[in-house]
Short mmCIF file of C-alpha atoms in Angstrom, two decimals:
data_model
loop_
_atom_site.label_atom_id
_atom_site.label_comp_id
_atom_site.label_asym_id
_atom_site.label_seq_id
_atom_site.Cartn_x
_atom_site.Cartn_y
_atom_site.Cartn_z
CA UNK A 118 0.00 0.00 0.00
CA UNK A 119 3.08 2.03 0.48
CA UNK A 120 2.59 3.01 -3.63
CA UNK A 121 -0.48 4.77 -3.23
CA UNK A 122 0.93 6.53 0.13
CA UNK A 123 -0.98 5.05 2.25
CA UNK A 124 -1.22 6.69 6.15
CA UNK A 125 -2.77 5.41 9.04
CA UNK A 126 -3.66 7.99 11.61
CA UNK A 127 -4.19 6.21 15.03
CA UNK A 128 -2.71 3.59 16.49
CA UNK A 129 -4.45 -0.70 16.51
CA UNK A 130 -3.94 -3.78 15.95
CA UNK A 131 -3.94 -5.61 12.81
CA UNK A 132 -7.31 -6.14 11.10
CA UNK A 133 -10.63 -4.85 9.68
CA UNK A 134 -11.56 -3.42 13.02
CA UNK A 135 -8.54 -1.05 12.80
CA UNK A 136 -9.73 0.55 9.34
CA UNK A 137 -11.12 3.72 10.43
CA UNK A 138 -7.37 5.01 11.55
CA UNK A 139 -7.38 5.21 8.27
CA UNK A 140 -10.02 7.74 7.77
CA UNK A 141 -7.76 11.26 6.90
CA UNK A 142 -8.90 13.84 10.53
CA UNK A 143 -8.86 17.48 10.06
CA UNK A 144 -5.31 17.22 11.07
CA UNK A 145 -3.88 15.91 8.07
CA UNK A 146 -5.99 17.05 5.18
CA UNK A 147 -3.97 20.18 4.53
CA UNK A 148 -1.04 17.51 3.84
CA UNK A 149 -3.25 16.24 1.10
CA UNK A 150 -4.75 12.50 2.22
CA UNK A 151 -8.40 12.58 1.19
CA UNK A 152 -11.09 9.54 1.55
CA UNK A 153 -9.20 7.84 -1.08
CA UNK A 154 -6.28 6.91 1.55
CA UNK A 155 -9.39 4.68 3.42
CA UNK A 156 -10.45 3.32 -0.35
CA UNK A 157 -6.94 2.37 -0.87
CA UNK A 158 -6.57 0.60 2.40
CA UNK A 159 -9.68 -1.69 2.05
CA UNK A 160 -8.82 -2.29 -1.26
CA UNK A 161 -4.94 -3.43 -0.04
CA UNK A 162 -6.91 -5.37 2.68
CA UNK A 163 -8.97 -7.12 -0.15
CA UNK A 164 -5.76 -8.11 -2.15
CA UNK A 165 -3.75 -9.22 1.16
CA UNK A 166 -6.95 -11.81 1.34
CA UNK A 167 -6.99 -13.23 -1.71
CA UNK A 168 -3.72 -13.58 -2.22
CA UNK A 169 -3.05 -15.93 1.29
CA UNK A 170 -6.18 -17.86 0.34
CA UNK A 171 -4.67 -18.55 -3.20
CA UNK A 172 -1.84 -19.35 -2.18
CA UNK A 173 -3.00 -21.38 0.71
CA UNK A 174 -5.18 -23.47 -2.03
CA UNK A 175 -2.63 -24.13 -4.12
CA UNK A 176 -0.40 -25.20 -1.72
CA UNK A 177 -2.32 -27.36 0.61
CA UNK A 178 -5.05 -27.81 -1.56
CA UNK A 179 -4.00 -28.55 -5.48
CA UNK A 180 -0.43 -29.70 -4.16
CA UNK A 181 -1.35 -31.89 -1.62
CA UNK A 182 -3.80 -33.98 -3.33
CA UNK A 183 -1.50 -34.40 -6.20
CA UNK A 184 1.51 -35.80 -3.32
CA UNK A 185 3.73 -32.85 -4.07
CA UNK A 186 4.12 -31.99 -0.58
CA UNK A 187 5.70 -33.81 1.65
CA UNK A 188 3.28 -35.16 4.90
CA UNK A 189 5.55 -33.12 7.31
CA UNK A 190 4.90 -29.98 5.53
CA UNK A 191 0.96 -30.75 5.92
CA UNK A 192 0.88 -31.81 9.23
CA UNK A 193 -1.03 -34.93 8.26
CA UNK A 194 -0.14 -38.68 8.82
CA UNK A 195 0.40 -40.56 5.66
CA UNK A 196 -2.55 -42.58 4.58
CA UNK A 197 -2.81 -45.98 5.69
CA UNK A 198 -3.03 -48.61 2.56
CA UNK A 199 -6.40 -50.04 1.68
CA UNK A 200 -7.05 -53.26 3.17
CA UNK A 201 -6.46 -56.04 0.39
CA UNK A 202 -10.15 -57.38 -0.49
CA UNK A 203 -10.46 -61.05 0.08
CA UNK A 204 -10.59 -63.12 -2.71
CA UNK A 205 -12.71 -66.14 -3.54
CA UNK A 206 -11.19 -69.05 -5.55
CA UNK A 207 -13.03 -70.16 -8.41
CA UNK A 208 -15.06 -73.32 -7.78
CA UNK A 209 -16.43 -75.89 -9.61
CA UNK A 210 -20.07 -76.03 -10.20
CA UNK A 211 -20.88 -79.26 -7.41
CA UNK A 212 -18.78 -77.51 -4.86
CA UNK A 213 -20.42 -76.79 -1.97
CA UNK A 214 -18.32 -74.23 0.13
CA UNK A 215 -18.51 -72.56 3.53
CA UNK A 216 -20.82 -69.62 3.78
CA UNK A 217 -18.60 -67.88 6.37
CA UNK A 218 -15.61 -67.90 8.34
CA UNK A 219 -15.51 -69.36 11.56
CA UNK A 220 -15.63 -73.22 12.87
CA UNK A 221 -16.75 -75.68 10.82
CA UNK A 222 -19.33 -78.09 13.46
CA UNK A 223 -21.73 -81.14 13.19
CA UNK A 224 -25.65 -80.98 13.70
CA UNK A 225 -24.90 -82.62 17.33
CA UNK A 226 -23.42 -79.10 17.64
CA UNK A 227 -26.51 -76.64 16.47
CA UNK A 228 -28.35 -75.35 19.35
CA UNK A 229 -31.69 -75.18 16.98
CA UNK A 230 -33.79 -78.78 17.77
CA UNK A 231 -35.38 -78.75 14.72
CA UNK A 232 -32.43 -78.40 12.41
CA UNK A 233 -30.74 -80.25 14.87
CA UNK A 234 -32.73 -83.12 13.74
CA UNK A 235 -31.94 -82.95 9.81
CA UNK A 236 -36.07 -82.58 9.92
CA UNK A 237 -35.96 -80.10 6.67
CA UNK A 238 -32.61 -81.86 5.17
CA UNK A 239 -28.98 -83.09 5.66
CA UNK A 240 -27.62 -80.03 8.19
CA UNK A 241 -24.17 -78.68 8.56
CA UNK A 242 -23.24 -75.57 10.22
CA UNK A 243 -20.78 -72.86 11.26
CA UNK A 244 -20.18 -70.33 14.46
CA UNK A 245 -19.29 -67.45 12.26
CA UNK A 246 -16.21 -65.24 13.20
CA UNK A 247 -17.35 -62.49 11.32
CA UNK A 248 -20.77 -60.92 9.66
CA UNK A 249 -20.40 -62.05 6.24
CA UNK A 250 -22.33 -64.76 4.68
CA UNK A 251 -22.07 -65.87 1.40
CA UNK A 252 -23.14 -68.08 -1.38
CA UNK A 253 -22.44 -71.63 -0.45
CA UNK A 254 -22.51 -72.77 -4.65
CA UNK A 255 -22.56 -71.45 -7.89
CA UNK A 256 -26.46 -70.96 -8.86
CA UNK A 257 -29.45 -68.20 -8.42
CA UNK A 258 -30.64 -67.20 -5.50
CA UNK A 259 -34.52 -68.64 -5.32
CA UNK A 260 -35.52 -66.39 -2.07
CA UNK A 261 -34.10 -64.18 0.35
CA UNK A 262 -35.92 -63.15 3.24
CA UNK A 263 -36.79 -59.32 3.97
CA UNK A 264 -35.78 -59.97 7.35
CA UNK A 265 -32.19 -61.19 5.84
CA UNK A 266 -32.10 -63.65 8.54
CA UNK A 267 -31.99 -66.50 5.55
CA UNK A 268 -31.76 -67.10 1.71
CA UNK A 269 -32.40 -70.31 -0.45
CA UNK A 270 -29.99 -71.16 -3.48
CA UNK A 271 -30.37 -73.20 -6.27
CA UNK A 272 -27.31 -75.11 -7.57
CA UNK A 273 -26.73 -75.59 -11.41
CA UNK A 274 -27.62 -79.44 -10.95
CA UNK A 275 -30.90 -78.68 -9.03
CA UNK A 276 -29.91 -79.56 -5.37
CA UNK A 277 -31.99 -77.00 -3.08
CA UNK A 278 -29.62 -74.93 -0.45
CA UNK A 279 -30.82 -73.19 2.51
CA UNK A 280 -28.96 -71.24 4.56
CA UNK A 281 -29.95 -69.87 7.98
CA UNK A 282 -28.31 -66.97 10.08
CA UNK A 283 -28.62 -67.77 13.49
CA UNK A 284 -31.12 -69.45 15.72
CA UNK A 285 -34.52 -67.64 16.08
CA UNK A 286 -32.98 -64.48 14.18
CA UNK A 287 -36.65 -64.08 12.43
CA UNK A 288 -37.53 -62.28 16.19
CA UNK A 289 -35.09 -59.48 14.96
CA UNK A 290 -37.17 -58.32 12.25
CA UNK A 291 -34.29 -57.30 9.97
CA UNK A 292 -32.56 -55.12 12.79
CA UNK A 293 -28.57 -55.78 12.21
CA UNK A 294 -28.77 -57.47 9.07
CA UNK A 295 -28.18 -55.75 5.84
CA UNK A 296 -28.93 -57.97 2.40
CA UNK A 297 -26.57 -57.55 -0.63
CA UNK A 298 -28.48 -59.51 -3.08
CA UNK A 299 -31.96 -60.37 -4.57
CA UNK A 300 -34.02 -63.19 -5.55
CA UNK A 301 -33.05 -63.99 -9.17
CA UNK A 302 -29.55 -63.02 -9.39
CA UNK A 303 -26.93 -65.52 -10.63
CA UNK A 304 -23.97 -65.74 -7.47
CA UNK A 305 -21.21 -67.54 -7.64
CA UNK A 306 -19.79 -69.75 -4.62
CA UNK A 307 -18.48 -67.48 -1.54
CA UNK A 308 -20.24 -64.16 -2.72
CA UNK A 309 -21.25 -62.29 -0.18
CA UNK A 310 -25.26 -62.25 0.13
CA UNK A 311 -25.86 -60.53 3.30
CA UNK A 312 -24.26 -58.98 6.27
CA UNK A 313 -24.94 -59.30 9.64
CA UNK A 314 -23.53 -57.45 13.10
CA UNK A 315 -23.19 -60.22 15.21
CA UNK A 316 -23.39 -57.95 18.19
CA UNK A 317 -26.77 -56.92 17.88
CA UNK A 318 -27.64 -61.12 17.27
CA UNK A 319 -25.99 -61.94 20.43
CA UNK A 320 -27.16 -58.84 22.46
CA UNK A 321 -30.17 -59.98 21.82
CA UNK A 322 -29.71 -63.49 23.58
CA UNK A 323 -29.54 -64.99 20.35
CA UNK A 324 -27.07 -67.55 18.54
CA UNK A 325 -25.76 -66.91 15.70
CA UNK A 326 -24.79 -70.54 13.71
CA UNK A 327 -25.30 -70.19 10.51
CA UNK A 328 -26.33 -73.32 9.38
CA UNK A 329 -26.25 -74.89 5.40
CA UNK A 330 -29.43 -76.68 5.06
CA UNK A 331 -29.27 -79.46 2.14
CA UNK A 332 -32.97 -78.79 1.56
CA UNK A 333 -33.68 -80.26 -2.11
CA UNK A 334 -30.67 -83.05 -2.48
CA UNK A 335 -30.72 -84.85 -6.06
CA UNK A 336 -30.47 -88.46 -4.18
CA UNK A 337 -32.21 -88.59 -0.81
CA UNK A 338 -30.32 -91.92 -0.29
CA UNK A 339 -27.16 -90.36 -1.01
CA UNK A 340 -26.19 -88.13 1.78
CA UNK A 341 -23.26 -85.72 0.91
CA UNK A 342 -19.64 -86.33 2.24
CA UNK A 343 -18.70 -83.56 4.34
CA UNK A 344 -15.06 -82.37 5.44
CA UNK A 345 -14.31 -83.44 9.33
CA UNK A 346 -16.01 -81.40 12.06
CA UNK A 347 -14.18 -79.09 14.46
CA UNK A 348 -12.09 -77.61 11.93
CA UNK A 349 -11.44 -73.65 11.05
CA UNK A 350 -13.23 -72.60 7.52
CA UNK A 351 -13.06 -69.57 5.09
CA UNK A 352 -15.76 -68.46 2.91
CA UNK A 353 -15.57 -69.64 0.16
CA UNK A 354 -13.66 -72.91 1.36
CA UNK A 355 -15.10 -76.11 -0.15
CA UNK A 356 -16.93 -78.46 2.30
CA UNK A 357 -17.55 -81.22 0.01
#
């Protein structure tokens, strides 16, 4: 502001509260400052904005996203790397695979009497360790409750799959459960259908096994072989 010759007239600190010091008194208009010194001041204060916040874009806006400053000279922590998504191996179209991970346990093990008692079909189950459940086989999904407490599958060869988050889960009425898919669509073994919190299901007093219900099997005679009991799964991980 110095070019335009500027003059303040009474002492302040920095700011637009100090710009009436630079109104010209009856002092120092003989000396020629007019109400263009107080123009020129507001208009230097205008400039001295625009220019920081310009700057200040540029810098830690524009250069920052593009990783030309270093994270020291932001102040910010370097992102942390994505976590790798899991990934599914391929199977083959009589596969039938775990629908979560967790342990892998008999129907002596399922807490539910009736599926307990292989009533609606051969019964396997697992406790999950986590809230996603999956596809146990390649095929379409025939029905998926609103509730998103269970889903029915049908396999490329026919065989009927039903599987069942939790014991008594219906009660919920959808609360915690979130569903990914719809009847109709084509899935592919070990993609994810629904998700679940497990904390609200055992909050609630609830278990959640998730149990793989052999429903519609091509040869009621000819029960399917299943991998031993007790062991740790993945889903995705064929069980047959």
């Amino acid at each position: 502001m110095g070019i335009t010759r500027v003059a303040r007239f009474a002492g302040g600190s920095p700011g637009l509260l100090v710009l009436p010091a630079y109104i010209p008194n009856e002092d120092v208009t003989p000396l020629g400052y007019t109400m263009s010194n107080l123009v020129f001041a507001i208009i230097g204060v205008v400039i001295a904005m625009a220019v920081a916040f310009i700057a200040s874009y540029v810098l830690f806006g524009i250069w920052a996203r593009k990783g030309k400053l270093d994270p020291e000279e932001t102040c910010a922590a370097p992102a942390a790397p994505a976590a790798p998504a899991k990934t599914v191996p391929a199977a083959p179209d009589d596969a039938i695979v775990s629908p979560a991970d967790g342990k892998f346990i008999g129907p002596d093990r399922i807490v539910d009497e009736m599926v307990k008692s292989e009533a609606i079909g051969q019964t396997v189950a697992v406790e999950p360790a986590n809230g996603v459940f999956a596809s146990p086989a390649n095929g379409k999904l025939e029905m998926i409750f609103e509730t998103g407490h269970a889903f029915g599958l049908r396999m490329k060869d026919g065989t009927g799959l039903l599987i069942h988050i939790g014991v008594d889960t219906v009660e919920l009425k959808g609360k915690g459960f979130t569903v990914l898919k719809k009847a109709g669509d084509s899935v592919t073994a070990g993609e994810p259908v629904i998700k679940a919190d497990l904390k609200v299901i055992r909050d609630a007093g609830l278990s959640a096994q998730t149990m793989l219900v052999i429903s519609e099997p091509l040869d009621d005679a000819k029960p399917v072989s299943f991998l031993p009991f007790g062991s740790e799964v993945t889903r995705g991980q064929r069980l047959n």
